Amino acid sequence: DYASFGVVCIQVGVTFAEIIIPANLQITEPEPTQTLVAPPGNGVDPVTLGSMGDGTIHLVKAQDVIFVDESTIRLVNFNYDGQAPATFFYLFETKDNIDTGLLIPDETGSTNQLREYVDKTIELKIPISKKRALSEYAYFGVACVVADTVFEDIQIPSNLNLATSSVSPPPPPPGSNQLTDGLNNCETLEEGVINVYWKVNDDDTVTFAVESIADENQWTSFGASNDQVRAVMVGCDAMVMSYSQGNVIIDDYYFDSQAQCTVLGQFHSGVCPDNLFEGGLDSFTDKEGRFEDSVLTGRFTRPLAASDSLDVAIDPNADFIFVFGQGPAQPDNGRPLQHTVTPPTTFTIRLNRSPVNSCLPLDKNNAPQNQPWDEQIILSPNDEIRTFDVVIGPAAAPKGYPGITGSIFGWGICYYINDLIIPQITLFRGTEYTFLINGGNDSSINSQYHPFYITADPVGGFVQKTDQEQVEEMQNSHVVGLDTNGNPLYGGDFCDLTSPLSSDELPDSYEEYSPSLSSDCVGGGTPAILKWTPDDNTPDLVYYQCWAHQYLGWKINVVDAGTVFGPGDISEFTLEEDIECGITVRWIPMAEGDTTVTMLIEAETDGWIALGFTDGSYTMSGSDAIIGWIDGGESVLAYDLQSRSSSDVVETDDIELTFVSATRLNGVLTVIFTRSVDGGNNPIEDNIATLIGALHDDENSITQHSCRSDQAYTVNLISGDVDSVAGDNLEDVHGGLMISGWGYILVWGAMSARYIKPLVKGALWFYFHLFFQCLGFCLVTAGFGIGLSMVELHFNTWHGPLGVAIMALAYVHYFIAIIRPHAPEEGEDPNTIRKIFEIVHPVTGLILLIMAAVNIFRGIYEADWPNWVNIFYGVTLGVMVVLSIILEAVRFSKSD
């Protein structure tokens, strides 16, 4: 097919020497008996093992198998029909397990599956990196990996003595491989992850080799941007390579949109090979690929000019914008599902330049990692959750969809339900549920077309299946949401969530990520409405899926009505106790030596419920508390209640919770947990626990409770025996005395001295003042003594220290009043000390009353008294203040 052979200097365009090839040249294969000249070795001749196979299995046979040296095999007149999947040359130690064999590249160095051979004489090279010699194996043959079958083989003599390789090239530098040979330019696309090598050829083509750190079923792409202002993936002309089912797949791709390759009617849409689009061609030649030790390499040659309407012509003399990407691939065909690596806004390469290799070594530590978020849960037996809002949002790889599902598949989007990323949902049989779906109903826009349906198939993408697979799914997967022909019924207007955060910027939890999401709808955002009642025929596990694309949804668990979400059945919780506030605690009886206990607490509340494990006292402060609530999903956590201060309610890992569940049915919140008996401030010892309950009607106010047990309960977790630890109500007595004394009586005493004295003659005002002050003084002194007896309760916040300061100042105040100079007789002037007293005494009294009012409000808060106490005291205090202002005005007017 060629006209001449010669030696040419490309740089100056000169042919040094050539020989003309005759047009009528006839070339024949070597005769079967001809011995080809072996390369020079160490003096040991090549070894001919004889023929291999008879052509009965996929026509596999070779006239002669010759071991030339320790790294070279020559096959004479080799035949194979090329029809079997994933078929390769192999060396084996044993034929029983292909996986332990060594895959040998073909004569071109490619590890693609073998093509058809007809009487071809070829030479195979053991990869240099494998280091083992031919003489260390027992068999050579042709094997199909998928069928785990050796088609034909030949035994290798155990005493084989071969020449060492005549040429032993040095090992390639880190991050490189033989597919990059001859390509003298290199640029790093993604540091430590993707490099591209190239060479512009004389025939107006360019040869690229792209190498990347990748995993099986992961794709890497590189190509020309159709937009030469900025790098744009949509519309680009790119090479996409992947390693799937034992093969490296390299194809010429067109990125129609940011969507999976999907069949819509008679046409393909999304990220697909060129030849699947109308008028598209595979413009690549000389494709070779290799996947070895987490490095995926693809080499190909393409024209600089456009070969079809989908290609992008490349100007090799311009700073041309290229694009690249990487992400998970479909396991069956290697096509992209989503991207986790994307190019910068502008990335340019001038192909025609002086050769420069500026690539950085690949770093295998950059192999794909999954750091998943916690799975989002919706237990829809809750009364509040019978309706589900369904929209599209970012997959947030690797922590979102891939991490939660444990799958590398999927693409850049997934379903969000009730503002949660692919939540796992639990439904009751016999209950009707409503799905408000905004997945899109315009099939002409692939990236905005995600009709919703329910199926037992974990993959979804109904339209991407074969006709037979669709029939089987309709018959066997309890499909909901499709008509009898398999067409979607529920799309709705398209609504999607977006986030500015890249994969590198994802926070550690979805709760931290969700505030970054913003919503946008096409049209009016009108949803399609799917009403569904799971019944006895519904499997226990189904999936919500997208009709047009695979891997967008997740699990729906279907359970019988009345199911309790905990370990075992409700009947196993045989021991129980009511601990006030409408709270019931139940538990599964422990046995001697048990290291965990499973408990259930329930009460009617819209907020949270807590069970405290105390040190034997009746107070929540200092206890370990298990608190559960429902806010879109269940939450059951352990807390260390270090004090009554909100800042000291601290989540703790000291108590191991091995199972948790929270459900709400008919307004009753049920929390189930299994906890370790050790850990925390108050471990369970000798199977005895002292319990106290609390709840609140607002799950967002975890530092307050609207009700708390007035006493603690010491329970034997084996026998169920219960003893109450009665609260002595000293806290209530203390509060009552302080409010009565400081809040009212002492105020009245101060007002009598200030406002009654000008209105009456004689000492009547003084007796009122003395009576109120003495009575109030006795009450607050008694209250102070009780407060001092409750050191744990009163001195872990500022309420206690402030109370001590007030009482200390009060005692000084009273002592000065007792030793005060008496008032002068009528007509006499007061002495200096009396004048000072008449100024200081009322001022310090006013300061004491203000400080006491502040501390009363704090004390009401810390005692968790009902809110009406706060209101009552605040209103009456306000009345006294207003009355004082009025009387002060009257007094001032009379003095004028």
Coordinates of N, CA, C and O in Angstrom, one line a residue, residues 816-886:
I816 N -26.3 48.9 109.0 CA -26.1 50.4 109.0 C -27.4 51.0 109.5 O -27.5 52.0 110.2
A817 N -28.6 50.4 109.1 CA -29.9 50.9 109.5 C -30.1 50.8 111.0 O -30.7 51.7 111.6
I818 N -29.5 49.7 111.6 CA -29.7 49.5 113.0 C -28.8 50.5 113.8 O -29.3 51.1 114.8
I819 N -27.6 50.8 113.3 CA -26.7 51.7 114.1 C -26.8 53.2 113.6 O -26.0 54.0 114.0
R820 N -27.8 53.5 112.8 CA -27.9 54.8 112.2 C -28.1 55.8 113.4 O -28.7 55.5 114.4
P821 N -27.7 57.1 113.2 CA -28.0 58.2 114.1 C -29.5 58.4 114.0 O -30.1 58.4 113.0
H822 N -30.1 58.7 115.2 CA -31.5 59.0 115.2 C -31.8 60.3 114.5 O -30.9 61.2 114.5
A823 N -33.0 60.5 114.1 CA -33.4 61.7 113.5 C -33.4 62.9 114.5 O -33.7 62.7 115.7
P824 N -33.0 64.1 114.1 CA -33.0 65.2 115.1 C -34.4 65.6 115.5 O -35.4 65.4 114.9
E825 N -34.4 66.2 116.7 CA -35.7 66.8 117.2 C -36.1 67.9 116.3 O -35.3 68.5 115.5
E826 N -37.4 68.2 116.4 CA -37.9 69.3 115.5 C -37.2 70.6 115.8 O -37.0 71.0 117.0
G827 N -36.8 71.2 114.8 CA -36.0 72.5 114.9 C -34.5 72.3 114.9 O -33.8 73.3 114.8
E828 N -34.0 71.1 115.0 CA -32.6 70.8 115.0 C -32.1 70.3 113.6 O -32.9 69.7 112.9
D829 N -30.9 70.7 113.3 CA -30.3 70.2 112.1 C -29.7 68.8 112.3 O -29.0 68.6 113.3
P830 N -29.8 67.9 111.3 CA -29.1 66.6 111.4 C -27.6 66.7 111.3 O -27.1 67.6 110.6
N831 N -26.9 65.8 112.0 CA -25.5 65.9 112.0 C -25.0 65.3 110.6 O -25.8 64.8 109.8
T832 N -23.7 65.4 110.4 CA -23.1 64.9 109.1 C -23.4 63.5 108.9 O -23.8 63.1 107.7
I833 N -23.2 62.6 109.8 CA -23.4 61.1 109.6 C -24.9 60.9 109.2 O -25.2 60.1 108.4
R834 N -25.8 61.6 109.9 CA -27.2 61.4 109.6 C -27.5 61.8 108.1 O -28.3 61.2 107.4
K835 N -26.9 62.9 107.7 CA -27.1 63.4 106.3 C -26.6 62.3 105.3 O -27.2 62.1 104.3
I836 N -25.4 61.8 105.6 CA -24.9 60.7 104.7 C -25.8 59.5 104.7 O -26.1 58.9 103.6
F837 N -26.3 59.1 105.9 CA -27.2 58.0 106.0 C -28.4 58.2 105.1 O -28.9 57.3 104.4
E838 N -29.0 59.4 105.2 CA -30.3 59.7 104.5 C -30.1 59.6 103.0 O -31.0 59.5 102.2
I839 N -28.8 59.8 102.5 CA -28.6 59.7 101.1 C -28.2 58.2 100.7 O -28.8 57.7 99.7
V840 N -27.3 57.6 101.4 CA -26.8 56.3 101.1 C -27.9 55.2 101.3 O -28.0 54.3 100.4
H841 N -28.6 55.3 102.4 CA -29.6 54.2 102.7 C -30.6 54.0 101.6 O -30.8 52.8 101.1
P842 N -31.3 55.0 101.1 CA -32.3 54.7 100.0 C -31.6 54.3 98.7 O -32.2 53.5 98.0
V843 N -30.4 54.8 98.4 CA -29.8 54.5 97.2 C -29.4 53.0 97.2 O -29.6 52.3 96.2
T844 N -28.7 52.6 98.3 CA -28.3 51.2 98.3 C -29.5 50.3 98.3 O -29.5 49.2 97.8
G845 N -30.6 50.7 99.0 CA -31.8 49.9 99.0 C -32.4 49.7 97.6 O -32.8 48.6 97.2
L846 N -32.3 50.8 96.8 CA -32.8 50.7 95.4 C -31.9 49.8 94.6 O -32.4 49.0 93.8
I847 N -30.6 49.9 94.8 CA -29.7 49.0 94.0 C -30.0 47.6 94.4 O -30.0 46.7 93.5
L848 N -30.2 47.3 95.6 CA -30.5 45.9 96.1 C -31.8 45.4 95.4 O -31.8 44.2 94.9
L849 N -32.8 46.2 95.3 CA -34.1 45.8 94.7 C -33.9 45.5 93.2 O -34.5 44.5 92.7
I850 N -33.1 46.3 92.5 CA -32.9 46.1 91.1 C -32.1 44.8 90.9 O -32.5 44.0 90.0
M851 N -31.0 44.6 91.6 CA -30.2 43.4 91.5 C -31.1 42.1 91.8 O -31.0 41.1 91.2
A852 N -31.9 42.3 92.9 CA -32.8 41.1 93.3 C -33.8 40.8 92.2 O -34.1 39.6 91.9
A853 N -34.4 41.8 91.5 CA -35.3 41.6 90.4 C -34.6 40.8 89.3 O -35.2 39.8 88.7
V854 N -33.4 41.2 88.9 CA -32.7 40.5 87.9 C -32.5 39.0 88.2 O -32.7 38.1 87.4
N855 N -32.1 38.8 89.5 CA -31.8 37.4 89.9 C -33.0 36.6 90.1 O -33.0 35.4 89.9
I856 N -34.2 37.2 90.3 CA -35.4 36.5 90.4 C -35.8 35.9 89.0 O -36.1 34.8 88.9
F857 N -35.6 36.8 88.0 CA -35.9 36.3 86.6 C -35.0 35.1 86.3 O -35.4 34.1 85.7
R858 N -33.7 35.3 86.6 CA -32.8 34.2 86.3 C -33.1 32.9 87.1 O -33.1 31.8 86.6
G859 N -33.5 33.1 88.3 CA -33.9 31.9 89.2 C -35.1 31.2 88.6 O -35.2 30.0 88.6
I860 N -36.1 32.0 88.1 CA -37.3 31.3 87.5 C -36.9 30.5 86.3 O -37.4 29.4 86.1
Y861 N -36.0 31.0 85.5 CA -35.5 30.3 84.3 C -34.8 29.0 84.7 O -35.1 28.0 84.1
E862 N -33.9 29.1 85.7 CA -33.2 27.9 86.1 C -34.0 26.9 86.8 O -33.7 25.7 86.7
A863 N -35.1 27.3 87.4 CA -35.9 26.4 88.1 C -36.9 25.7 87.2 O -37.6 24.8 87.6
D864 N -36.9 26.2 85.9 CA -37.8 25.6 84.9 C -39.3 25.7 85.4 O -40.1 24.8 85.1
W865 N -39.6 26.8 86.0 CA -41.0 27.0 86.4 C -41.9 27.3 85.2 O -41.3 27.8 84.2
P866 N -43.2 27.1 85.3 CA -44.0 27.4 84.2 C -43.9 28.9 83.7 O -43.6 29.8 84.5
N867 N -44.2 29.1 82.5 CA -44.0 30.5 81.9 C -44.9 31.5 82.6 O -44.5 32.7 82.6
W868 N -46.0 31.0 83.1 CA -46.9 32.0 83.7 C -46.3 32.7 84.9 O -46.7 33.8 85.3
V869 N -45.4 32.0 85.6 CA -44.7 32.6 86.8 C -43.9 33.8 86.3 O -44.0 34.9 86.9
N870 N -43.2 33.7 85.2 CA -42.4 34.8 84.6 C -43.3 35.9 84.3 O -43.0 37.1 84.6
I871 N -44.5 35.6 83.7 CA -45.4 36.6 83.2 C -46.0 37.4 84.4 O -46.0 38.6 84.5
F872 N -46.4 36.6 85.4 CA -47.1 37.2 86.6 C -46.1 38.1 87.3 O -46.5 39.3 87.7
Y873 N -44.9 37.6 87.6 CA -43.9 38.5 88.3 C -43.6 39.7 87.5 O -43.5 40.8 88.0
G874 N -43.4 39.5 86.1 CA -43.1 40.7 85.3 C -44.1 41.7 85.3 O -43.9 42.9 85.4
V875 N -45.4 41.3 85.2 CA -46.5 42.2 85.2 C -46.7 43.0 86.5 O -46.8 44.2 86.6
T876 N -46.6 42.2 87.6 CA -46.7 42.9 89.0 C -45.6 43.8 89.2 O -45.7 44.9 89.8
L877 N -44.4 43.4 88.8 CA -43.2 44.3 89.0 C -43.4 45.6 88.1 O -43.1 46.7 88.6
G878 N -43.9 45.4 87.0 CA -44.2 46.6 86.1 C -45.2 47.5 86.8 O -45.1 48.8 86.7
V879 N -46.2 46.9 87.4 CA -47.3 47.8 88.1 C -46.6 48.6 89.2 O -46.9 49.8 89.4
M880 N -45.7 47.9 90.0 CA -45.1 48.6 91.1 C -44.2 49.7 90.6 O -44.1 50.8 91.2
V881 N -43.5 49.5 89.5 CA -42.6 50.5 88.9 C -43.4 51.7 88.4 O -43.1 52.9 88.7
V882 N -44.5 51.4 87.7 CA -45.4 52.5 87.2 C -46.0 53.3 88.4 O -46.0 54.6 88.4
L883 N -46.4 52.6 89.4 CA -47.0 53.3 90.6 C -45.9 54.2 91.3 O -46.2 55.3 91.7
S884 N -44.7 53.7 91.3 CA -43.6 54.4 91.9 C -43.3 55.7 91.2 O -43.1 56.8 91.7
I885 N -43.4 55.6 89.8 CA -43.2 56.8 89.0 C -44.2 57.8 89.2 O -44.0 59.0 89.4
I886 N -45.5 57.4 89.3 CA -46.6 58.3 89.6 C -46.4 59.0 91.0 O -46.5 60.2 91.1

